PDB file of C-alpha atoms and ligand atoms in Angstrom:
ATOM      1  CA  UNK A   1      10.179 -21.069 -17.224  1.00  0.00           C
ATOM      2  CA  UNK A   2       7.011 -21.744 -15.218  1.00  0.00           C
ATOM      3  CA  UNK A   3       3.794 -20.906 -17.012  1.00  0.00           C
ATOM      4  CA  UNK A   4       0.727 -20.519 -14.864  1.00  0.00           C
ATOM      5  CA  UNK A   5      -2.883 -19.575 -15.313  1.00  0.00           C
ATOM      6  CA  UNK A   6      -4.424 -16.889 -13.138  1.00  0.00           C
ATOM      7  CA  UNK A   7      -8.187 -16.594 -12.677  1.00  0.00           C
ATOM      8  CA  UNK A   8     -10.129 -13.790 -11.025  1.00  0.00           C
ATOM      9  CA  UNK A   9     -13.757 -14.784 -10.490  1.00  0.00           C
ATOM     10  CA  UNK A  10     -15.366 -12.094  -8.382  1.00  0.00           C
ATOM     11  CA  UNK A  11     -18.185 -10.378 -10.297  1.00  0.00           C
ATOM     12  CA  UNK A  12     -17.219 -11.784 -13.696  1.00  0.00           C
ATOM     13  CA  UNK A  13     -14.483 -14.221 -14.783  1.00  0.00           C
ATOM     14  CA  UNK A  14     -11.094 -13.009 -16.074  1.00  0.00           C
ATOM     15  CA  UNK A  15      -8.299 -15.425 -17.003  1.00  0.00           C
ATOM     16  CA  UNK A  16      -4.749 -14.981 -18.277  1.00  0.00           C
ATOM     17  CA  UNK A  17      -1.549 -16.945 -18.797  1.00  0.00           C
ATOM     18  CA  UNK A  18       1.350 -15.675 -16.658  1.00  0.00           C
ATOM     19  CA  UNK A  19       5.100 -16.153 -16.970  1.00  0.00           C
ATOM     20  CA  UNK A  20       7.667 -14.469 -14.735  1.00  0.00           C
ATOM     21  CA  UNK A  21       4.912 -12.473 -12.964  1.00  0.00           C
ATOM     22  CA  UNK A  22       3.689 -10.980 -16.258  1.00  0.00           C
ATOM     23  CA  UNK A  23       0.730 -11.681 -18.529  1.00  0.00           C
ATOM     24  CA  UNK A  24       1.793 -13.372 -21.771  1.00  0.00           C
ATOM     25  CA  UNK A  25      -1.191 -12.015 -23.708  1.00  0.00           C
ATOM     26  CA  UNK A  26      -4.607 -10.378 -23.393  1.00  0.00           C
ATOM     27  CA  UNK A  27      -7.082 -11.619 -20.776  1.00  0.00           C
ATOM     28  CA  UNK A  28      -9.983 -13.894 -21.659  1.00  0.00           C
ATOM     29  CA  UNK A  29     -13.171 -12.691 -20.022  1.00  0.00           C
ATOM     30  CA  UNK A  30     -16.607 -14.200 -19.350  1.00  0.00           C
ATOM     31  CA  UNK A  31     -19.135 -12.911 -20.232  1.00  0.00           C
ATOM     32  CA  UNK A  32     -17.775 -11.161 -23.322  1.00  0.00           C
ATOM     33  CA  UNK A  33     -20.542  -8.524 -23.461  1.00  0.00           C
ATOM     34  CA  UNK A  34     -19.406  -5.559 -21.279  1.00  0.00           C
ATOM     35  CA  UNK A  35     -22.981  -4.772 -20.149  1.00  0.00           C
ATOM     36  CA  UNK A  36     -23.394  -8.280 -18.681  1.00  0.00           C
ATOM     37  CA  UNK A  37     -20.104  -8.219 -16.744  1.00  0.00           C
ATOM     38  CA  UNK A  38     -21.390  -6.537 -13.590  1.00  0.00           C
ATOM     39  CA  UNK A  39     -22.369  -9.166 -11.042  1.00  0.00           C
ATOM     40  CA  UNK A  40     -23.086 -11.892 -13.621  1.00  0.00           C
ATOM     41  CA  UNK A  41     -21.987 -14.585 -11.135  1.00  0.00           C
ATOM     42  CA  UNK A  42     -24.705 -13.574  -8.638  1.00  0.00           C
ATOM     43  CA  UNK A  43     -27.432 -15.269 -10.645  1.00  0.00           C
ATOM     44  CA  UNK A  44     -25.481 -18.413 -11.653  1.00  0.00           C
ATOM     45  CA  UNK A  45     -25.586 -21.802  -9.863  1.00  0.00           C
ATOM     46  CA  UNK A  46     -22.216 -22.990  -8.488  1.00  0.00           C
ATOM     47  CA  UNK A  47     -21.619 -25.663 -11.141  1.00  0.00           C
ATOM     48  CA  UNK A  48     -22.309 -23.137 -13.926  1.00  0.00           C
ATOM     49  CA  UNK A  49     -19.765 -20.763 -12.399  1.00  0.00           C
ATOM     50  CA  UNK A  50     -17.215 -23.613 -12.380  1.00  0.00           C
ATOM     51  CA  UNK A  51     -18.080 -24.454 -16.004  1.00  0.00           C
ATOM     52  CA  UNK A  52     -17.599 -20.855 -17.139  1.00  0.00           C
ATOM     53  CA  UNK A  53     -14.249 -20.687 -15.308  1.00  0.00           C
ATOM     54  CA  UNK A  54     -13.053 -23.883 -17.031  1.00  0.00           C
ATOM     55  CA  UNK A  55     -14.161 -22.673 -20.467  1.00  0.00           C
ATOM     56  CA  UNK A  56     -12.381 -19.347 -19.933  1.00  0.00           C
ATOM     57  CA  UNK A  57      -9.227 -21.152 -18.713  1.00  0.00           C
ATOM     58  CA  UNK A  58      -9.284 -23.232 -21.895  1.00  0.00           C
ATOM     59  CA  UNK A  59      -9.514 -20.073 -24.052  1.00  0.00           C
ATOM     60  CA  UNK A  60      -6.553 -18.528 -22.221  1.00  0.00           C
ATOM     61  CA  UNK A  61      -4.451 -21.702 -22.186  1.00  0.00           C
ATOM     62  CA  UNK A  62      -4.601 -22.106 -25.979  1.00  0.00           C
ATOM     63  CA  UNK A  63      -3.695 -25.785 -25.713  1.00  0.00           C
ATOM     64  CA  UNK A  64      -0.314 -25.163 -24.037  1.00  0.00           C
ATOM     65  CA  UNK A  65       0.931 -26.950 -20.909  1.00  0.00           C
ATOM     66  CA  UNK A  66       0.697 -25.104 -17.584  1.00  0.00           C
ATOM     67  CA  UNK A  67       2.369 -25.719 -14.205  1.00  0.00           C
ATOM     68  CA  UNK A  68      -0.219 -24.291 -11.827  1.00  0.00           C
ATOM     69  CA  UNK A  69      -3.671 -22.695 -11.878  1.00  0.00           C
ATOM     70  CA  UNK A  70      -4.623 -20.093  -9.272  1.00  0.00           C
ATOM     71  CA  UNK A  71      -8.178 -18.876  -8.747  1.00  0.00           C
ATOM     72  CA  UNK A  72      -9.286 -15.818  -6.774  1.00  0.00           C
ATOM     73  CA  UNK A  73     -12.826 -16.153  -5.443  1.00  0.00           C
ATOM     74  CA  UNK A  74     -14.778 -14.112  -2.873  1.00  0.00           C
ATOM     75  CA  UNK A  75     -15.400 -15.668   0.530  1.00  0.00           C
ATOM     76  CA  UNK A  76     -13.806 -17.905   3.117  1.00  0.00           C
ATOM     77  CA  UNK A  77     -11.883 -20.537   1.169  1.00  0.00           C
ATOM     78  CA  UNK A  78     -10.375 -23.600   2.843  1.00  0.00           C
ATOM     79  CA  UNK A  79      -8.706 -26.440   0.941  1.00  0.00           C
ATOM     80  CA  UNK A  80     -10.464 -25.362  -2.247  1.00  0.00           C
ATOM     81  CA  UNK A  81     -13.920 -25.322  -0.663  1.00  0.00           C
ATOM     82  CA  UNK A  82     -15.934 -22.093  -0.547  1.00  0.00           C
ATOM     83  CA  UNK A  83     -17.011 -22.325   3.085  1.00  0.00           C
ATOM     84  CA  UNK A  84     -18.887 -19.023   3.011  1.00  0.00           C
ATOM     85  CA  UNK A  85     -19.389 -16.297   0.433  1.00  0.00           C
ATOM     86  CA  UNK A  86     -21.816 -13.658   1.745  1.00  0.00           C
ATOM     87  CA  UNK A  87     -22.175 -11.989  -1.661  1.00  0.00           C
ATOM     88  CA  UNK A  88     -22.472 -15.294  -3.619  1.00  0.00           C
ATOM     89  CA  UNK A  89     -24.670 -17.343  -1.251  1.00  0.00           C
ATOM     90  CA  UNK A  90     -25.381 -20.122  -3.768  1.00  0.00           C
ATOM     91  CA  UNK A  91     -21.735 -21.243  -3.696  1.00  0.00           C
ATOM     92  CA  UNK A  92     -21.565 -21.881   0.063  1.00  0.00           C
ATOM     93  CA  UNK A  93     -20.072 -25.327   0.717  1.00  0.00           C
ATOM     94  CA  UNK A  94     -19.071 -25.894  -2.937  1.00  0.00           C
ATOM     95  CA  UNK A  95     -15.753 -27.667  -3.538  1.00  0.00           C
ATOM     96  CA  UNK A  96     -14.614 -25.322  -6.293  1.00  0.00           C
ATOM     97  CA  UNK A  97     -11.079 -26.719  -6.555  1.00  0.00           C
ATOM     98  CA  UNK A  98     -12.370 -30.305  -6.950  1.00  0.00           C
ATOM     99  CA  UNK A  99     -14.944 -29.263  -9.583  1.00  0.00           C
ATOM    100  CA  UNK A 100     -12.332 -27.358 -11.594  1.00  0.00           C
ATOM    101  CA  UNK A 101      -9.716 -30.112 -11.226  1.00  0.00           C
ATOM    102  CA  UNK A 102     -12.135 -32.816 -12.457  1.00  0.00           C
ATOM    103  CA  UNK A 103     -13.330 -30.759 -15.441  1.00  0.00           C
ATOM    104  CA  UNK A 104      -9.779 -29.805 -16.427  1.00  0.00           C
ATOM    105  CA  UNK A 105      -8.576 -33.442 -16.146  1.00  0.00           C
ATOM    106  CA  UNK A 106     -11.217 -34.355 -18.740  1.00  0.00           C
ATOM    107  CA  UNK A 107      -9.551 -31.811 -20.988  1.00  0.00           C
ATOM    108  CA  UNK A 108      -6.081 -33.263 -20.340  1.00  0.00           C
ATOM    109  CA  UNK A 109      -4.919 -30.609 -17.846  1.00  0.00           C
ATOM    110  CA  UNK A 110      -3.381 -32.083 -14.678  1.00  0.00           C
ATOM    111  CA  UNK A 111      -1.813 -28.911 -13.174  1.00  0.00           C
ATOM    112  CA  UNK A 112      -2.751 -28.285  -9.530  1.00  0.00           C
ATOM    113  CA  UNK A 113      -5.710 -25.921  -9.043  1.00  0.00           C
ATOM    114  CA  UNK A 114      -5.501 -23.721  -5.948  1.00  0.00           C
ATOM    115  CA  UNK A 115      -8.349 -21.432  -4.860  1.00  0.00           C
ATOM    116  CA  UNK A 116      -7.628 -18.298  -2.822  1.00  0.00           C
ATOM    117  CA  UNK A 117      -9.718 -15.495  -1.404  1.00  0.00           C
ATOM    118  CA  UNK A 118     -10.044 -12.779  -4.065  1.00  0.00           C
ATOM    119  CA  UNK A 119      -8.546 -10.059  -1.854  1.00  0.00           C
ATOM    120  CA  UNK A 120      -5.487 -12.260  -1.236  1.00  0.00           C
ATOM    121  CA  UNK A 121      -4.842 -12.563  -4.975  1.00  0.00           C
ATOM    122  CA  UNK A 122      -5.317  -8.807  -5.336  1.00  0.00           C
ATOM    123  CA  UNK A 123      -2.644  -8.370  -2.641  1.00  0.00           C
ATOM    124  CA  UNK A 124      -0.297 -10.760  -4.480  1.00  0.00           C
ATOM    125  CA  UNK A 125      -1.001  -8.933  -7.751  1.00  0.00           C
ATOM    126  CA  UNK A 126      -0.196  -5.542  -6.227  1.00  0.00           C
ATOM    127  CA  UNK A 127       3.002  -7.025  -4.750  1.00  0.00           C
ATOM    128  CA  UNK A 128       3.996  -8.506  -8.134  1.00  0.00           C
ATOM    129  CA  UNK A 129       3.206  -5.404 -10.206  1.00  0.00           C
ATOM    130  CA  UNK A 130       4.765  -2.900  -7.793  1.00  0.00           C
ATOM    131  CA  UNK A 131       8.038  -4.712  -7.079  1.00  0.00           C
ATOM    132  CA  UNK A 132       7.057  -5.749  -3.540  1.00  0.00           C
ATOM    133  CA  UNK A 133       7.215  -9.563  -3.756  1.00  0.00           C
ATOM    134  CA  UNK A 134       9.950  -9.498  -1.089  1.00  0.00           C
ATOM    135  CA  UNK A 135       7.849  -7.976   1.707  1.00  0.00           C
ATOM    136  CA  UNK A 136       4.463  -8.362   3.384  1.00  0.00           C
ATOM    137  CA  UNK A 137       1.620  -6.057   2.366  1.00  0.00           C
ATOM    138  CA  UNK A 138      -2.042  -5.798   3.292  1.00  0.00           C
ATOM    139  CA  UNK A 139      -4.849  -4.639   1.014  1.00  0.00           C
ATOM    140  CA  UNK A 140      -8.398  -3.373   1.496  1.00  0.00           C
ATOM    141  CA  UNK A 141     -10.694  -3.872  -1.512  1.00  0.00           C
ATOM    142  CA  UNK A 142     -13.717  -1.571  -1.503  1.00  0.00           C
ATOM    143  CA  UNK A 143     -16.655  -2.878  -3.550  1.00  0.00           C
ATOM    144  CA  UNK A 144     -20.035  -4.359  -2.650  1.00  0.00           C
ATOM    145  CA  UNK A 145     -18.065  -6.448  -0.195  1.00  0.00           C
ATOM    146  CA  UNK A 146     -15.028  -5.198   1.717  1.00  0.00           C
ATOM    147  CA  UNK A 147     -12.104  -7.543   1.184  1.00  0.00           C
ATOM    148  CA  UNK A 148      -8.925  -7.812   3.232  1.00  0.00           C
ATOM    149  CA  UNK A 149      -5.986  -9.378   1.440  1.00  0.00           C
ATOM    150  CA  UNK A 150      -2.504 -10.291   2.578  1.00  0.00           C
ATOM    151  CA  UNK A 151       0.684 -11.069   0.745  1.00  0.00           C
ATOM    152  CA  UNK A 152       2.462 -13.434   1.177  1.00  0.00           C
ATOM    153  CA  UNK A 153      -0.514 -15.758   1.373  1.00  0.00           C
ATOM    154  CA  UNK A 154      -0.877 -17.670   4.616  1.00  0.00           C
ATOM    155  CA  UNK A 155      -3.483 -20.064   5.949  1.00  0.00           C
ATOM    156  CA  UNK A 156      -6.255 -18.332   7.843  1.00  0.00           C
ATOM    157  CA  UNK A 157      -9.644 -16.674   7.651  1.00  0.00           C
ATOM    158  CA  UNK A 158      -8.734 -12.936   7.491  1.00  0.00           C
ATOM    159  CA  UNK A 159     -12.302 -11.712   7.033  1.00  0.00           C
ATOM    160  CA  UNK A 160     -11.190  -8.165   7.782  1.00  0.00           C
ATOM    161  CA  UNK A 161     -14.227  -6.662   6.052  1.00  0.00           C
ATOM    162  CA  UNK A 162     -16.307  -8.051   8.909  1.00  0.00           C
ATOM    163  CA  UNK A 163     -14.226  -6.443  11.657  1.00  0.00           C
ATOM    164  CA  UNK A 164     -16.515  -4.931  14.250  1.00  0.00           C
ATOM    165  CA  UNK A 165     -15.903  -1.184  14.127  1.00  0.00           C
ATOM    166  CA  UNK A 166     -18.914   0.053  16.112  1.00  0.00           C
ATOM    167  CA  UNK A 167     -20.982  -1.222  19.054  1.00  0.00           C
ATOM    168  CA  UNK A 168     -24.097   0.588  17.788  1.00  0.00           C
ATOM    169  CA  UNK A 169     -26.786  -2.131  17.396  1.00  0.00           C
ATOM    170  CA  UNK A 170     -28.463  -0.022  14.688  1.00  0.00           C
ATOM    171  CA  UNK A 171     -25.473  -0.682  12.399  1.00  0.00           C
ATOM    172  CA  UNK A 172     -26.883  -3.699  10.581  1.00  0.00           C
ATOM    173  CA  UNK A 173     -26.203  -3.176   6.854  1.00  0.00           C
ATOM    174  CA  UNK A 174     -23.474  -5.799   6.391  1.00  0.00           C
ATOM    175  CA  UNK A 175     -24.107  -8.425   3.700  1.00  0.00           C
ATOM    176  CA  UNK A 176     -23.327 -11.195   6.217  1.00  0.00           C
ATOM    177  CA  UNK A 177     -26.055 -10.045   8.618  1.00  0.00           C
ATOM    178  CA  UNK A 178     -23.626  -9.217  11.444  1.00  0.00           C
ATOM    179  CA  UNK A 179     -23.984  -5.971  13.398  1.00  0.00           C
ATOM    180  CA  UNK A 180     -21.369  -3.226  13.568  1.00  0.00           C
ATOM    181  CA  UNK A 181     -19.226  -4.533  10.684  1.00  0.00           C
ATOM    182  CA  UNK A 182     -16.825  -2.502   8.527  1.00  0.00           C
ATOM    183  CA  UNK A 183     -18.618  -3.687   5.371  1.00  0.00           C
ATOM    184  CA  UNK A 184     -21.941  -2.514   6.826  1.00  0.00           C
ATOM    185  CA  UNK A 185     -20.540   1.044   6.712  1.00  0.00           C
ATOM    186  CA  UNK A 186     -18.150   0.965   3.729  1.00  0.00           C
ATOM    187  CA  UNK A 187     -19.667  -1.606   1.367  1.00  0.00           C
ATOM    188  CA  UNK A 188     -21.321  -0.248  -1.791  1.00  0.00           C
ATOM    189  CA  UNK A 189     -24.539  -2.197  -1.254  1.00  0.00           C
ATOM    190  CA  UNK A 190     -24.588  -1.226   2.431  1.00  0.00           C
ATOM    191  CA  UNK A 191     -24.309   2.467   1.486  1.00  0.00           C
ATOM    192  CA  UNK A 192     -27.253   2.113  -0.896  1.00  0.00           C
ATOM    193  CA  UNK A 193     -29.305   0.497   1.881  1.00  0.00           C
ATOM    194  CA  UNK A 194     -28.400   3.300   4.308  1.00  0.00           C
ATOM    195  CA  UNK A 195     -29.106   6.142   1.838  1.00  0.00           C
ATOM    196  CA  UNK A 196     -32.192   4.893   0.045  1.00  0.00           C
ATOM    197  CA  UNK A 197     -32.595   8.338  -1.540  1.00  0.00           C
ATOM    198  CA  UNK A 198     -29.129   8.724  -3.095  1.00  0.00           C
ATOM    199  CA  UNK A 199     -26.319   6.755  -4.714  1.00  0.00           C
ATOM    200  CA  UNK A 200     -22.904   6.515  -2.995  1.00  0.00           C
ATOM    201  CA  UNK A 201     -21.472   8.964  -5.581  1.00  0.00           C
ATOM    202  CA  UNK A 202     -24.082  11.547  -4.537  1.00  0.00           C
ATOM    203  CA  UNK A 203     -23.409  10.950  -0.842  1.00  0.00           C
ATOM    204  CA  UNK A 204     -19.716  11.821  -1.281  1.00  0.00           C
ATOM    205  CA  UNK A 205     -20.503  14.772  -3.589  1.00  0.00           C
ATOM    206  CA  UNK A 206     -23.091  16.133  -1.150  1.00  0.00           C
ATOM    207  CA  UNK A 207     -20.634  15.794   1.734  1.00  0.00           C
ATOM    208  CA  UNK A 208     -18.186  18.006  -0.213  1.00  0.00           C
ATOM    209  CA  UNK A 209     -21.006  20.489  -0.781  1.00  0.00           C
ATOM    210  CA  UNK A 210     -21.626  20.717   2.974  1.00  0.00           C
ATOM    211  CA  UNK A 211     -24.691  18.472   3.532  1.00  0.00           C
ATOM    212  CA  UNK A 212     -24.395  17.686   7.284  1.00  0.00           C
ATOM    213  CA  UNK A 213     -25.848  14.134   7.088  1.00  0.00           C
ATOM    214  CA  UNK A 214     -23.489  13.175   4.255  1.00  0.00           C
ATOM    215  CA  UNK A 215     -20.512  14.917   5.906  1.00  0.00           C
ATOM    216  CA  UNK A 216     -21.059  12.951   9.109  1.00  0.00           C
ATOM    217  CA  UNK A 217     -21.308   9.715   7.152  1.00  0.00           C
ATOM    218  CA  UNK A 218     -18.128  10.340   5.132  1.00  0.00           C
ATOM    219  CA  UNK A 219     -16.229  10.946   8.391  1.00  0.00           C
ATOM    220  CA  UNK A 220     -17.611   7.708   9.848  1.00  0.00           C
ATOM    221  CA  UNK A 221     -16.737   5.867   6.583  1.00  0.00           C
ATOM    222  CA  UNK A 222     -13.079   6.913   6.938  1.00  0.00           C
ATOM    223  CA  UNK A 223     -13.047   6.331  10.695  1.00  0.00           C
ATOM    224  CA  UNK A 224     -14.336   2.779  10.130  1.00  0.00           C
ATOM    225  CA  UNK A 225     -11.479   1.926   7.758  1.00  0.00           C
ATOM    226  CA  UNK A 226      -8.967   3.493  10.138  1.00  0.00           C
ATOM    227  CA  UNK A 227     -10.442   1.415  12.992  1.00  0.00           C
ATOM    228  CA  UNK A 228     -10.223  -1.881  11.085  1.00  0.00           C
ATOM    229  CA  UNK A 229      -6.665  -1.034  10.017  1.00  0.00           C
ATOM    230  CA  UNK A 230      -5.744  -0.143  13.610  1.00  0.00           C
ATOM    231  CA  UNK A 231      -7.071  -3.555  14.710  1.00  0.00           C
ATOM    232  CA  UNK A 232      -4.876  -5.254  12.099  1.00  0.00           C
ATOM    233  CA  UNK A 233      -1.870  -3.223  13.291  1.00  0.00           C
ATOM    234  CA  UNK A 234      -2.565  -4.117  16.922  1.00  0.00           C
ATOM    235  CA  UNK A 235      -2.740  -7.816  16.009  1.00  0.00           C
ATOM    236  CA  UNK A 236      -0.051  -8.130  13.299  1.00  0.00           C
ATOM    237  CA  UNK A 237       2.081  -4.997  13.518  1.00  0.00           C
ATOM    238  CA  UNK A 238       2.518  -1.919  11.343  1.00  0.00           C
ATOM    239  CA  UNK A 239       3.129  -1.954   7.592  1.00  0.00           C
ATOM    240  CA  UNK A 240       1.950  -0.923   4.151  1.00  0.00           C
ATOM    241  CA  UNK A 241      -1.801  -0.890   3.544  1.00  0.00           C
ATOM    242  CA  UNK A 242      -3.107  -0.554   0.000  1.00  0.00           C
ATOM    243  CA  UNK A 243      -6.674   0.512  -0.742  1.00  0.00           C
ATOM    244  CA  UNK A 244      -8.213  -0.457  -4.065  1.00  0.00           C
ATOM    245  CA  UNK A 245     -11.486  -1.387  -5.746  1.00  0.00           C
ATOM    246  CA  UNK A 246     -14.417   0.606  -7.120  1.00  0.00           C
ATOM    247  CA  UNK A 247     -14.841   2.883  -4.106  1.00  0.00           C
ATOM    248  CA  UNK A 248     -11.185   3.608  -3.390  1.00  0.00           C
ATOM    249  CA  UNK A 249     -11.938   6.760  -5.448  1.00  0.00           C
ATOM    250  CA  UNK A 250     -13.736   8.189  -2.396  1.00  0.00           C
ATOM    251  CA  UNK A 251     -10.720   7.903  -0.076  1.00  0.00           C
ATOM    252  CA  UNK A 252      -9.370  11.090   1.498  1.00  0.00           C
ATOM    253  CA  UNK A 253      -5.875   9.976   2.516  1.00  0.00           C
ATOM    254  CA  UNK A 254      -5.345  12.959   4.826  1.00  0.00           C
ATOM    255  CA  UNK A 255      -8.470  12.145   6.828  1.00  0.00           C
ATOM    256  CA  UNK A 256      -7.716   8.416   6.891  1.00  0.00           C
ATOM    257  CA  UNK A 257      -4.151   8.920   8.123  1.00  0.00           C
ATOM    258  CA  UNK A 258      -5.303  11.379  10.785  1.00  0.00           C
ATOM    259  CA  UNK A 259      -7.873   8.929  12.169  1.00  0.00           C
ATOM    260  CA  UNK A 260      -5.377   6.056  12.103  1.00  0.00           C
ATOM    261  CA  UNK A 261      -2.883   8.185  14.009  1.00  0.00           C
ATOM    262  CA  UNK A 262      -5.547   8.862  16.670  1.00  0.00           C
ATOM    263  CA  UNK A 263      -6.137   5.115  17.031  1.00  0.00           C
ATOM    264  CA  UNK A 264      -2.576   3.733  17.072  1.00  0.00           C
ATOM    265  CA  UNK A 265      -0.407   5.325  19.754  1.00  0.00           C
ATOM    266  CA  UNK A 266       2.167   2.701  20.858  1.00  0.00           C
ATOM    267  CA  UNK A 267       5.613   3.621  19.534  1.00  0.00           C
ATOM    268  CA  UNK A 268       6.592   0.174  18.133  1.00  0.00           C
ATOM    269  CA  UNK A 269       3.323   0.128  16.167  1.00  0.00           C
ATOM    270  CA  UNK A 270       3.861   3.494  14.440  1.00  0.00           C
ATOM    271  CA  UNK A 271       4.930   3.918  10.826  1.00  0.00           C
ATOM    272  CA  UNK A 272       2.088   2.338   8.851  1.00  0.00           C
ATOM    273  CA  UNK A 273       0.842   4.116   5.773  1.00  0.00           C
ATOM    274  CA  UNK A 274      -1.911   3.893   3.193  1.00  0.00           C
ATOM    275  CA  UNK A 275      -1.619   3.974  -0.563  1.00  0.00           C
ATOM    276  CA  UNK A 276      -4.590   4.108  -2.933  1.00  0.00           C
ATOM    277  CA  UNK A 277      -4.013   2.058  -6.092  1.00  0.00           C
ATOM    278  CA  UNK A 278      -6.186   1.426  -9.115  1.00  0.00           C
ATOM    279  CA  UNK A 279      -6.424  -2.276  -9.912  1.00  0.00           C
ATOM    280  CA  UNK A 280      -7.943  -3.977 -12.915  1.00  0.00           C
ATOM    281  CA  UNK A 281      -8.581  -7.638 -13.714  1.00  0.00           C
ATOM    282  CA  UNK A 282      -4.898  -7.867 -14.758  1.00  0.00           C
ATOM    283  CA  UNK A 283      -3.656  -7.384 -11.202  1.00  0.00           C
ATOM    284  CA  UNK A 284      -5.913 -10.072  -9.723  1.00  0.00           C
ATOM    285  CA  UNK A 285      -5.087 -12.535 -12.513  1.00  0.00           C
ATOM    286  CA  UNK A 286      -1.326 -12.042 -12.056  1.00  0.00           C
ATOM    287  CA  UNK A 287      -1.747 -12.369  -8.279  1.00  0.00           C
ATOM    288  CA  UNK A 288      -3.706 -15.621  -8.600  1.00  0.00           C
ATOM    289  CA  UNK A 289      -0.954 -17.085 -10.799  1.00  0.00           C
ATOM    290  CA  UNK A 290       1.818 -15.842  -8.465  1.00  0.00           C
ATOM    291  CA  UNK A 291       0.092 -17.383  -5.423  1.00  0.00           C
ATOM    292  CA  UNK A 292      -0.540 -20.674  -7.244  1.00  0.00           C
ATOM    293  CA  UNK A 293       3.139 -20.943  -8.329  1.00  0.00           C
ATOM    294  CA  UNK A 294       4.358 -20.249  -4.794  1.00  0.00           C
ATOM    295  CA  UNK A 295       1.848 -22.745  -3.395  1.00  0.00           C
ATOM    296  CA  UNK A 296       2.877 -25.427  -5.940  1.00  0.00           C
ATOM    297  CA  UNK A 297       6.591 -24.843  -5.162  1.00  0.00           C
ATOM    298  CA  UNK A 298       5.972 -25.008  -1.405  1.00  0.00           C
ATOM    299  CA  UNK A 299       4.049 -28.288  -1.638  1.00  0.00           C
ATOM    300  CA  UNK A 300       6.371 -29.907  -4.219  1.00  0.00           C
TER     301      UNK A 300
HETATM  302 ZN1  LIG B   1     -20.275  -8.773   8.033  1.00  0.00          ZN
END
């Protein structure tokens, strides 16, 4: 049976060994202290991030042979190189797959290392843990960045979080610097920049309590996600869209579905739906391993 290693390296590093789409044991996590986990990678140089990933892989591997190693990492990833990572600027241009491969070779590990966008491994993880490995799904991940993941993995950019959802030139809060982007409305950091006087939690609570400014924003927040989803439907067809990540807790499915219905009218494109799912490190780690196994099989 194939044994793979899955790595999720978004805000911290989580690694697990996976067999038959299931974890074989508990995850190994860097850093170990829970209070250092949030955004620890933001302040680390690229080579230190690679080193911490390798060390965590070695803890999870426990000296056993593995067939493939999959890594989920935020940004535009091509052939193992992080071409752009708006929320981890220091890694731009870094050949993460080559750095990991070289360091693992020194430790006697010759399994192929494949790096994927973190939202793509989340999509693969949701597919694997919900019995959907036989069909395509799309996933929105709502955190500081807005990720767009697809399963099955396919070559491409898919920076759905940077879909333009408004032509208003005052909409400039996206982490990438682009105007009118989905992430500039929905991203956690973007919300904090917009509402300097309150946290995102308070914005959503105040909207429920009837504060007109917050109410208007919460409507726009849902309309923006509906708009980006409608664009995906108009380009790639209808289907299942999962919403996950820290801020999926704010989703009002009724509102989101209503807006999507207003935006997608052509009969053959009807029938999409949203599902909100909680995901933990486990899901991303399993997804990274699943994608790496499929990639290794396809290129064998
Ligand atoms: Zn952007």
